[in-house]
Structures are given as C-alpha cells and as structure tokens.
Amino acid sequence: MDKIKIGLLGNPNSGKSSLFNQLTGLRQHVANFPGVTVDKKVGKTSLNENVQAEVIDLPGTYSLFPNTSDEKIVIQILSDIHGNDYPDLIVYVADITNLERHMLMATQIADLGIPMILCLNMVDLVEDKVDSIHIDVLKEFLTIPILPLSGKTGKNISELKKYLFQFASGERRRFLNDRPVYEMRIDENQLAMQIKEITGNANPYFNKIIAHHSYWLSHLSAIQKENIANIVSKNSFEDIPRQVEETLKRFEILTPVVRRALGNIPLSDSTITSRIDNVNTHRVYGPLIFFLIMFFVFQAIFSWAEYPMTWIEEGFIALGALVREVLPLGWFTDLLTEGVIAGLGGIMVFIPQITILFLIIAALEETGYMSRAVFLFDGIMQRFGLNGRSVVALISSGACAIPAIMSTRTIADRKERLITIMVSPLISCSARIPVYAVLIGFVVPPGYAWGIFNIQGLAFMGLYLLGIMAALVSAIVFKWIIKSRDHSYLMMELPLYKPPVLKNVALVVKEKVTTFVVEAGKIILIISVLLWFLSSYGPTHSMLEASQNAMAKAEMENLDEDTRDNLIAATKIEASYAGIMGKWIEPVIKPLGFDWKIGIALITSFAAREVFVGTMATIYSVGNTDDEATIREKMAAEKDPVTLKPRYDVATSFSLLIFYVFAMQCMSTLAVTRRETKSWKWPVIQFVYMGIMAYVGSLVVYQVLAG
C-alpha cells in the first residue's frame, strides 16, 4: 500500500484538532516528537484501497518566527528535509472568520516550497455568506488548491481526501505556489545563496529561515551551525529587525488580497461573543464564574460517579469470588485474587470520577472558555511570578502534572516557565482522586448541604483549593529566589464561543482515560504482584512464630474460625517482608498518626500516588476471609491494636489527606521536570520542598486534631 505523510498546520484555535479527528477518527495515537517531550498526535486516513495517509497534527503556531518551545518544534520539522516527520504535503488550516491573521503563516509555508493545500475552516459559522467569498482571488494569489470546509460538521472532508489522493497520484506541481509571496532583499538572497552550500536546498526562503534559527536546530551539526553563524555575521544579518520587516511586508501584500476575497463582508458576528466576554472576563464576575465552574466540576465528580463506582466495586468483588470458585486453592489463586484483582479493583473503581473530570475540562476547551481563563488571570498570575499561560498548566495539573509541565513550553519567559514547572505538581491531579475519595469518606459523612450541595464534594474542592493556595505561595517564594531581567507579556487570540464538538470531546476523554488506565494499570499490576509476595512471605522463623502466637491467642480467646483466620493473616503480614519494611519507617511516620501498613503504602505510592489505594487493597486482602467487603469497608473496619479505636479516625485521615495534597509522589513527574529543565537540580528541589511541606503539614494537623 502506498503511503504519504501529511502535516496538519495552522494557528492556535484554527480548528486543526477537529479536522484531524474528522480525517483519522479512532485511528490515532499520541507519541513524542524525537528528542523532546512535546506530544504529537498521529493518525491514519485511507484515501482508497491502495493509498493511505499518515496525518501528523503539528503544534499550533502563528508564524515561522517562533517564541515558544512548542512553536519551535514546527520549524525543527520543516527545516529537516531528511527527518522522519518531514511532511510530503502540508494541509494548512485557517479560520475563515479570522482569515487575514491566519494567512500570514500560510504565505510563509508557500514560500518554503513545500506542497500545500489551504483549508478555510469553520464555514459552518458563515454558511449564509460563503457564496459571497471569492475563493478564486485566493487561488490566483497562492496558485494552490483552496478548499472551504468544516472540521466540526465534516463538510467537504471527502473533497479534501480527493485532493490528497491526487497529490499521492503524482500531481505534485499543482500543490506548489509558482511564485514567492515575499520578495526577499538582495542582501538576503546573497545570504541564502551562501547558506545553500551548507544545506543543499535551493529554495532561498528556506535558507533565510535557517539563518534565523540555525543556532538551535538539532538536525544541524556543530560545524554546520558554526559555518552558518559565520555567514550570518559576515553579512551583518540582524535577526529581530528582519523578522519585523518581513511580517509587516507580508501583511501589506496579503491584506488587500484577503479583503478582495471576502468582498469587505464581515464573516462572523462577534457581538454575542463580545457580550459574553463582558461578563466572563470582567474583573469581578470573571473570577466568580470561574470559581463556580470549578465548584460544579467537584460536585459532579462525587455526585455523578457514585452509582458507576458501586457497580465497578461489585464487579471486581464478583470476579474475585468467581476466580476462587473456578481455580483450585493455592498460591496462584491467592496471587490473582489478593494481588492482581484486589490491586486493580482498588484503582479502576475511580475511572468514573476521572472520566467526569476530563469530560468537563475537554468541553471547556472546546467552547473557547479556557482562553478566557488564561486572559482573565494573567494580571493575577504576574503577581505570583507566573504568566497567564500558567493557568493552562495549573488547570491541566488537575488531570495530570506530566502534560501540564509539558504545556509550559508555550511560556516564553524562562523564569515564569520554571516557576510554573516547580509548582504545578501541587495542584491535585486525578491520581489523587482515589486517595481523596477513600479518606474523605472516613472524615466527612455522606449527605447534602442545603439540600443541593454534596458535602463530600465540598471537602474534595477544599483539598483542591488548598493545593492551589500552596502552589501560589510557593510561586511567590520561587519568584524571590529565581532571578531574571526579562519582562514577559501575553499575546493570544480569544476565539469565538462555539458549542463543543461531541466527537472531539469523546476522543479526548478516551485518550486521557485510556492513558490513565494503561499507565496506572501497569504500575499497579507490577506493584500489586510484588506487594502480594512481600505481604505473603517473610523470614521462615518469624512467619512460623507469628502463626503459632496467633493460634494460641485464638484458642485462649475462643475465637470463631473466620476471626481466627483473619488474626493469623494480620500477624503474618506484620512478620512478612512488607511488614518489616513498614516497621522500618514507622518511627519516622508515627508522629503523623501513620502505622506500618500506611508506611508501606507511602513507600509504594512514591512510584505513583494512585498506587496508595491499590496497595491498601492488596494488604487488606491478603489472607482476609471477607471477600465480599470492599477496600473502603476493610479500611473502615481496621482498628488500632493498642487503643482499639478505628485506625482511620478523623485525625489520621486528615493527616493522610494533607500529606497527599503536598507530597511529590510521582516518579514520572520528576523525570519530566528533569527533561524540561535539563538538570537534576530542579527535580531534587521539587521533591525536597514538597516533601517538607507534606511532613510538616501532616504533623501539625495530626497533633492538633489528636489533641
């Protein structure tokens, strides 16, 4: 089967993602661009039975003069003609309602000499005016195929595939602009001719772009970079003034063309958007609305997820019972029921809550509200040493700190980006949901305040607000510590409000939840199996002595069979390798109200926070005869062996909650911080300062509540 590589390119908010989903549907996956942690979406679309196109959704950028790391990825790919991601054809997506601004980069791509199709997206917003648009004027200007379409409704997607098939069939010339839009100066042409000797590319504008960006293009060798730098220096090539000059000249050329094409008609009525923004971006009403939206999110997480969570819990209990009935007694059956099924069941039960979280965040992004949140909080964020774009990272951290830290590449200022990276993990992520959901149930009774607000949802939101406050306070501290002479500014486009595309929302939720389940599932499976072994086995003498002591105590107290078996299991776990590990750290965590079993969970959950519940599920399942009880019921029934009071009382549960709000318990996040900062210094600082906050906060809370 023949294959072609398509690069999907356009400005932010141009509707690229919607078009990508229309072309690829479910045949897409997320990977990383080579050598960097920036996500790339790759999908496939069939043009006919013999031709298939691989579609790469490139990061949104405004021009070929990038300011952020995400935007630099585009230049890296387009300037590396021998790279694996270099596209055969560019599908450039422009928002037809903001055509003049979106055409700037289209003309730059045309001048690079890369085959291209120009897609005028979002025609569904201007259906009644499309016939008045003179597409021929744009075709005469760029001499490439130009197609109005809608990534939302799917209009003309089949026509786009026909163009792609024609390109794959060899009609390459048709997709190339036959004359440069921007006429380069004589000195720029001389510069380009000299750089041609290094790159081997005859396109003068390509070599001019290399002159602008050669110092950070990874595909160039050190010798090539040095030679290009010497050429640039000898030609007295001034980078920034030439960028500004070129941008202004391009707008001088393309503005009259776009206006002729549009026939001087307003394509979109932004009145409704303006009226909504008068409220949503208001200095008083805006933050209040944002707070209410977040309030709704946390209410939904608890209220809507209650029934599906119960069904999943009951399903795993039934599965464990079925396995015990079908398989013979022995270590393998115990491993499956007490290790694998108990561990996975303890985390999979929280999928409904995580799904709801991603569902609402994806819908907010689709409507255009997230851009308003960035704009709204830019001034506030500046006071904390952050940037309006930091809001995206902080909100994304509510799902996972890893993509949130990656998203800081859109922050141009180094200091603001570094501060955002350092404080993002303090925002409670979806991995904390299982811990919060279990422990909140021990300290906050179910019910409703004023008949409508879920009380546990209010407590859940309180934990998130605590994490946000901690992030902002930490940001101020880092603002004082990290020095920088640069001053940042925020420049971004506020798109029109539009209803969310359900298909796009569904694909985002599927991608995020699948990633959570697969990544968390792999870690939990490994740790559950390891924990089962550590909890089931120990030094032979110690295990035998523990069993004998338990038997003697059971006979002395005349315990029934089930109680006796549970007592034996409890004493054997304490004597096991896991028990030894927990006992080893118990003196350090005892002032926090934690016992050795919680200590085991703290150790294992440093791999990932969500492992806490899986660990407790495994520990309380090993040797436990009550297969019908859920992990929450087993933890609620746990008693302190000295006081005989519930182990998870108010003081201990609150102490644990505070610990998990602050602690850096995610090795993957530390690894991403290392890759993004290119130093071990910052992840070490991140781990230490969050650990100190967790220990001190937990200590204070427990000592106060325990009296």
XYZ file of C-alpha atoms in Angstrom, residues 154-676:
523
model
C -17.408 17.286 8.250
C -18.401 19.402 5.252
C -16.060 18.881 2.246
C -13.871 16.351 4.086
C -14.422 13.961 1.169
C -13.255 16.715 -1.221
C -10.107 17.152 0.880
C -9.404 13.422 0.612
C -9.747 13.685 -3.179
C -7.061 16.369 -3.206
C -4.843 14.192 -1.028
C -5.317 11.282 -3.416
C -4.445 13.494 -6.404
C -1.222 14.504 -4.649
C -0.431 10.870 -3.840
C -1.041 10.033 -7.513
C 1.803 12.323 -8.605
C 0.168 15.716 -9.206
C 2.767 17.447 -7.011
C 3.189 20.568 -9.166
C -0.425 21.566 -8.592
C 0.204 21.991 -4.863
C 3.200 24.339 -5.153
C 2.898 28.120 -5.250
C 4.620 29.115 -8.510
C 5.935 32.484 -7.344
C 7.198 33.845 -3.984
C 4.759 35.956 -1.991
C 7.541 37.826 -0.182
C 10.278 39.227 -2.421
C 13.494 38.960 -0.431
C 16.018 41.793 -0.365
C 19.207 41.494 -2.421
C 21.363 41.044 0.677
C 19.005 38.311 1.946
C 19.282 36.475 -1.377
C 23.077 36.692 -1.190
C 22.942 35.277 2.342
C 20.636 32.457 1.202
C 22.961 31.517 -1.663
C 25.885 31.121 0.741
C 23.845 29.004 3.187
C 22.689 26.843 0.252
C 26.218 25.418 0.113
C 25.643 24.032 3.627
C 22.020 22.879 3.462
C 21.926 21.749 -0.165
C 18.442 23.279 -0.503
C 17.940 25.610 -3.491
C 14.922 27.420 -2.006
C 16.174 30.871 -0.896
C 13.444 31.410 1.706
C 14.248 28.030 3.268
C 17.856 29.169 3.732
C 16.722 32.518 5.133
C 14.712 30.659 7.797
C 17.829 28.577 8.562
C 19.739 31.830 9.067
C 17.171 32.921 11.656
C 17.084 29.658 13.609
C 20.280 27.679 12.938
C 21.659 28.055 16.488
C 19.016 25.724 18.000
C 18.113 23.382 15.115
C 19.136 19.950 16.387
C 19.489 18.306 12.963
C 22.397 20.616 12.092
C 25.868 19.558 13.174
C 28.065 21.770 15.313
C 30.250 22.533 12.283
C 27.209 23.487 10.176
C 25.930 25.804 12.915
C 29.343 27.445 13.218
C 29.628 27.942 9.461
C 26.111 29.420 9.235
C 26.850 31.710 12.199
C 29.965 32.970 10.409
C 27.970 33.662 7.228
C 25.278 35.499 9.215
C 27.911 37.574 10.992
C 29.801 38.500 7.780
C 26.554 39.591 6.122
C 25.573 41.747 9.141
C 22.246 39.897 9.257
C 20.048 41.339 12.030
C 17.569 38.724 13.232
C 14.763 40.618 15.014
C 14.586 43.685 12.705
C 14.364 41.376 9.680
C 11.541 39.364 11.312
C 9.543 42.543 11.944
C 10.267 43.893 8.469
C 9.188 40.683 6.773
C 5.998 40.359 8.835
C 4.915 43.929 8.025
C 5.629 43.494 4.315
C 3.659 40.240 4.189
C 0.620 41.945 5.728
C 0.973 44.784 3.206
C 0.711 42.179 0.452
C -1.903 39.812 1.837
C -4.306 42.282 3.498
C -5.665 43.716 0.187
C -5.939 40.199 -1.225
C -7.932 38.906 1.750
C -10.235 41.926 1.651
C -10.917 41.418 -2.063
C -11.583 37.741 -1.425
C -14.026 38.482 1.371
C -15.737 41.229 -0.558
C -15.473 43.503 2.502
C -18.188 41.491 4.266
C -17.912 40.682 7.968
C -17.651 36.903 8.112
C -18.687 36.415 11.693
C -20.924 38.248 14.080
C -18.807 38.574 17.198
C -21.481 40.543 19.050
C -22.634 37.543 21.074
C -19.037 36.621 21.929
C -18.327 40.214 22.983
C -21.389 40.318 25.203
C -20.455 37.052 26.879
C -16.868 38.241 27.341
C -18.122 41.403 29.015
C -19.147 39.084 31.838
C -16.656 36.196 31.593
C -13.599 38.467 31.515
C -14.947 41.038 33.985
C -12.535 41.724 36.851
C -15.178 40.743 39.434
C -17.669 38.484 37.653
C -14.978 36.599 35.716
C -13.192 35.026 38.700
C -16.558 34.340 40.351
C -17.789 32.466 37.256
C -14.519 30.528 37.090
C -14.902 29.574 40.763
C -18.497 28.432 40.169
C -17.402 26.307 37.198
C -14.723 24.629 39.300
C -17.292 24.184 42.096
C -19.567 22.420 39.602
C -16.689 20.169 38.495
C -16.023 18.872 42.011
C -19.700 18.427 42.760
C -20.077 16.398 39.572
C -17.066 14.224 40.371
C -18.712 12.964 43.554
C -22.416 13.103 42.703
C -22.438 11.667 39.176
C -19.844 8.948 39.806
C -21.490 7.336 42.836
C -23.504 4.624 41.064
C -20.924 3.541 38.435
C -18.272 3.341 41.147
C -20.510 0.998 43.158
C -21.085 -1.167 40.071
C -17.347 -1.447 39.366
C -16.610 -2.328 43.008
C -19.260 -5.040 42.988
C -17.955 -6.298 39.655
C -14.408 -6.803 40.956
C -15.734 -8.469 44.118
C -17.752 -10.869 41.951
C -14.717 -11.504 39.738
C -12.566 -12.364 42.749
C -15.212 -14.736 44.082
C -15.570 -16.377 40.657
C -11.820 -16.941 40.378
C -11.771 -18.585 43.814
C -14.622 -20.901 42.789
C -13.100 -21.872 39.444
C -9.428 -22.235 40.360
C -8.039 -24.647 42.948
C -6.735 -23.375 46.269
C -3.093 -22.402 46.199
C -0.587 -19.598 45.801
C -1.573 -18.799 42.196
C -5.239 -18.284 43.104
C -4.201 -16.133 46.068
C -1.946 -14.104 43.784
C -4.793 -13.447 41.330
C -7.459 -12.606 43.917
C -5.414 -10.894 46.643
C -2.773 -9.308 44.424
C -3.882 -8.636 40.851
C -7.686 -8.341 41.142
C -7.654 -6.552 44.506
C -4.941 -4.130 43.379
C -6.537 -3.287 40.026
C -10.027 -3.158 41.501
C -8.849 -0.661 44.084
C -7.909 1.818 41.340
C -10.307 1.025 38.474
C -13.239 1.924 40.701
C -12.259 5.570 40.301
C -12.459 5.621 36.498
C -15.937 7.277 36.560
C -14.608 10.225 38.579
C -11.596 10.648 36.316
C -13.808 10.404 33.212
C -16.064 13.175 34.518
C -13.056 15.395 35.226
C -11.616 15.007 31.716
C -15.071 15.320 30.142
C -15.736 18.748 31.649
C -12.216 20.081 31.005
C -12.349 18.950 27.355
C -15.760 20.583 26.909
C -14.462 23.866 28.392
C -11.528 23.829 25.985
C -13.824 23.155 23.011
C -16.102 26.078 23.801
C -13.206 28.556 23.944
C -13.585 29.272 27.664
C -10.046 28.182 28.574
C -8.565 31.028 26.517
C -10.624 33.441 28.617
C -9.299 31.869 31.812
C -5.734 32.496 30.581
C -6.555 36.114 29.725
C -8.518 36.652 32.934
C -5.799 35.503 35.314
C -2.736 36.890 33.529
C -2.555 40.003 35.744
C -3.068 37.952 38.898
C -0.518 35.343 37.849
C 2.093 38.034 37.182
C 1.996 38.993 40.865
C 2.988 35.435 41.756
C 5.828 35.303 39.234
C 3.705 33.358 36.774
C 2.079 34.049 33.411
C -1.469 33.924 32.065
C -0.480 30.781 30.189
C 0.465 29.256 33.547
C -3.278 28.947 34.168
C -3.453 26.311 31.407
C -0.702 24.311 33.108
C -2.280 24.677 36.551
C -5.716 23.645 35.284
C -4.172 20.764 33.311
C -2.487 19.639 36.531
C -5.970 18.836 37.785
C -5.794 15.969 35.318
C -2.072 15.155 35.415
C 1.080 17.138 36.177
C 3.038 15.483 33.360
C 1.214 17.052 30.363
C 0.831 20.218 32.462
C 4.596 20.554 32.778
C 4.960 19.829 29.067
C 2.445 22.583 28.294
C 4.759 25.162 29.897
C 6.677 25.187 26.619
C 4.166 27.804 25.485
C 5.572 30.187 28.153
C 8.375 32.179 26.519
C 9.893 33.665 29.697
C 12.331 31.214 31.322
C 11.679 32.319 34.911
C 7.882 32.107 34.615
C 8.142 28.746 32.891
C 10.456 27.370 35.585
C 8.218 28.588 38.417
C 5.178 27.048 36.709
C 7.013 23.715 36.403
C 8.021 23.786 40.069
C 4.543 24.480 41.478
C 2.281 22.591 39.035
C 2.511 19.250 40.940
C 0.949 20.943 43.993
C -2.348 21.145 42.112
C -4.266 17.992 42.994
C -4.222 15.662 39.992
C -6.524 12.811 39.007
C -4.106 10.334 40.618
C -5.035 11.826 43.995
C -8.748 11.221 43.393
C -8.637 7.599 44.671
C -6.865 8.663 47.870
C -9.185 11.605 48.472
C -12.308 9.582 47.701
C -11.430 6.864 50.223
C -10.217 9.114 53.045
C -12.896 11.797 52.707
C -15.422 9.050 53.339
C -13.846 8.490 56.791
C -13.991 12.140 57.900
C -16.941 13.622 56.021
C -20.289 11.824 56.221
C -22.289 11.479 53.001
C -25.116 13.934 52.571
C -26.076 17.306 51.160
C -25.707 20.846 52.459
C -28.821 22.973 51.972
C -30.299 20.014 50.130
C -28.294 20.505 46.909
C -24.527 20.543 47.571
C -22.745 17.223 48.078
C -20.823 17.611 51.364
C -18.044 15.240 50.307
C -17.784 17.197 47.056
C -17.296 20.379 49.086
C -14.491 18.696 51.052
C -12.986 17.496 47.797
C -12.978 21.043 46.451
C -11.427 22.257 49.704
C -8.440 19.953 49.133
C -8.032 21.305 45.605
C -8.183 24.881 46.891
C -5.539 24.017 49.492
C -3.273 22.736 46.715
C -3.890 25.902 44.668
C -3.049 28.126 47.648
C 0.120 26.127 48.282
C 1.101 26.480 44.613
C 0.629 30.259 44.663
C 2.536 30.721 47.931
C 5.361 28.527 46.609
C 5.376 30.554 43.384
C 5.960 33.759 45.362
C 8.918 32.140 47.152
C 10.413 30.991 43.844
C 9.802 34.473 42.409
C 12.129 35.856 45.094
C 14.713 33.089 44.634
C 14.935 32.840 40.821
C 16.406 35.964 39.256
C 15.631 37.208 35.756
C 15.951 40.523 33.924
C 13.367 39.632 31.293
C 9.841 41.020 31.310
C 7.118 38.880 29.810
C 3.897 39.731 28.042
C 0.849 37.771 26.998
C -0.259 37.746 23.368
C -3.007 35.348 22.370
C -6.180 35.093 20.337
C -9.582 34.805 22.007
C -11.635 32.575 19.695
C -15.368 32.905 19.160
C -17.510 30.912 21.548
C -18.850 27.783 19.937
C -20.644 24.652 21.113
C -18.291 21.741 21.830
C -17.912 19.088 19.167
C -19.010 15.910 20.929
C -16.742 13.731 18.802
C -13.696 15.795 19.782
C -14.649 15.708 23.465
C -15.208 11.949 23.308
C -11.824 11.359 21.667
C -10.041 13.498 24.275
C -11.752 11.647 27.131
C -10.957 8.289 25.528
C -7.304 9.226 25.056
C -6.836 10.593 28.583
C -8.712 7.827 30.409
C -7.027 5.109 28.358
C -3.633 6.614 29.129
C -4.504 6.765 32.834
C -5.763 3.182 32.914
C -2.861 1.765 30.909
C -0.085 3.706 32.627
C -1.540 3.391 36.133
C -2.567 -0.193 35.452
C 0.955 -1.257 34.503
C 2.455 0.263 37.642
C -0.289 -1.082 39.896
C -0.085 -4.571 38.410
C 3.665 -4.761 38.976
C 3.496 -3.308 42.480
C 0.448 -5.410 43.433
C 2.211 -8.627 42.462
C 5.376 -7.552 44.264
C 3.387 -6.476 47.325
C 1.451 -9.720 47.417
C 4.731 -11.598 47.521
C 6.209 -9.285 50.179
C 2.994 -9.485 52.233
C 2.588 -13.248 51.904
C 6.167 -14.309 52.593
C 8.841 -13.427 55.117
C 11.661 -14.927 57.160
C 10.611 -18.527 57.833
C 11.190 -18.380 61.587
C 9.310 -15.106 62.003
C 6.341 -16.243 59.917
C 6.066 -19.548 61.819
C 6.323 -17.815 65.190
C 3.661 -15.260 64.184
C 1.305 -18.038 63.097
C 1.810 -20.004 66.312
C 1.269 -16.928 68.514
C -1.944 -16.106 66.633
C -3.210 -19.679 67.008
C -2.500 -19.611 70.733
C -4.310 -16.286 71.157
C -7.289 -17.566 69.151
C -7.605 -20.648 71.354
C -7.237 -18.601 74.535
C -9.949 -16.129 73.474
C -12.108 -18.871 71.898
C -12.381 -17.054 68.567
C -14.546 -18.358 65.739
C -12.933 -19.716 62.570
C -13.175 -16.552 60.435
C -11.871 -14.281 63.199
C -9.050 -16.707 63.884
C -8.033 -16.820 60.204
C -8.067 -13.024 59.972
C -5.947 -12.781 63.131
C -3.408 -15.239 61.711
C -3.303 -13.316 58.418
C -2.787 -9.994 60.233
C 0.078 -11.278 62.380
C 1.744 -12.982 59.394
C 1.606 -9.751 57.341
C 3.286 -7.950 60.222
C 6.068 -10.557 60.196
C 6.348 -10.556 56.382
C 8.901 -8.689 54.280
C 6.336 -5.926 53.706
C 5.729 -5.694 57.441
C 9.464 -5.429 58.102
C 9.677 -2.637 55.517
C 6.758 -0.799 57.113
C 8.120 -1.266 60.639
C 11.440 0.160 59.499
C 9.937 3.571 58.689
C 7.219 3.516 61.368
C 9.208 5.584 63.929
C 9.504 8.414 61.368
C 5.819 8.480 60.426
C 4.282 7.630 63.801
C 4.087 11.336 64.840
C 1.872 11.824 61.775
C -0.584 9.191 63.024
C 0.556 6.566 60.494
C 1.236 2.912 61.254
C 3.474 0.462 59.418
C 0.710 -0.534 56.967
C 0.266 3.078 55.891
C 4.064 3.277 55.729
C 4.103 0.503 53.134
C 1.568 2.413 51.058
C 3.612 5.638 51.349
C 6.693 3.838 50.037
C 4.945 2.174 47.111
C 2.964 5.275 46.169
C 6.144 7.215 45.510
C 6.007 5.397 42.174
C 2.591 6.996 41.585
C 0.057 8.406 44.049
C -2.837 6.257 42.869
C -0.904 3.152 43.976
C -1.863 4.003 47.587
C -5.349 2.545 47.242
C -4.113 -0.470 45.283
C -1.520 -1.100 47.976
C -4.078 -0.906 50.763
C -6.373 -3.194 48.752
C -3.600 -5.770 48.487
C -2.523 -5.502 52.136
C -6.071 -5.839 53.469
C -6.918 -8.639 51.037
C -4.013 -10.974 51.827
C -5.425 -13.729 53.983
C -8.695 -11.877 54.572
C -11.691 -14.198 54.565
C -14.226 -11.428 53.949
C -14.163 -11.429 50.144
C -17.468 -9.561 49.983
C -16.120 -6.382 51.616
C -14.824 -3.505 49.532
C -11.451 -1.903 50.206
C -13.219 1.095 51.769
C -15.139 -1.209 54.124
C -11.986 -3.112 55.065
C -10.092 0.089 55.836
C -13.018 1.447 57.846
C -13.032 -1.737 59.948
C -9.294 -1.524 60.738
C -8.586 -0.972 64.458
C -5.574 0.408 66.303
C -4.192 -2.650 68.197
C -3.421 -0.549 71.294
C -6.415 1.781 71.646
C -8.860 -0.458 69.694
C -10.186 2.729 68.089
C -10.660 2.988 64.303
C -7.265 3.266 62.623
C -8.641 5.772 60.125
C -10.140 8.214 62.572
C -10.564 11.928 61.826
C -7.020 12.875 62.907
C -5.229 10.150 60.928
C -7.407 10.539 57.830
C -6.953 14.325 57.730
C -3.229 13.874 58.309
C -3.033 11.487 55.350
C -5.081 13.834 53.167
C -2.737 16.742 53.935
C 0.288 14.543 53.207
C -1.076 13.578 49.794
C -2.054 17.172 48.956
C 1.564 18.315 49.287
C 3.876 15.322 48.733
C 5.688 14.774 45.430
C 4.775 11.134 44.881
C 5.209 10.626 41.167
C 8.483 9.470 39.669
C 7.220 10.256 36.167
C 6.645 13.909 37.093
C 10.178 14.174 38.461
C 11.509 12.624 35.254
C 9.599 15.128 33.113
C 10.838 18.016 35.281
C 14.374 16.731 34.692
C 13.855 16.608 30.923
C 12.195 20.017 30.725
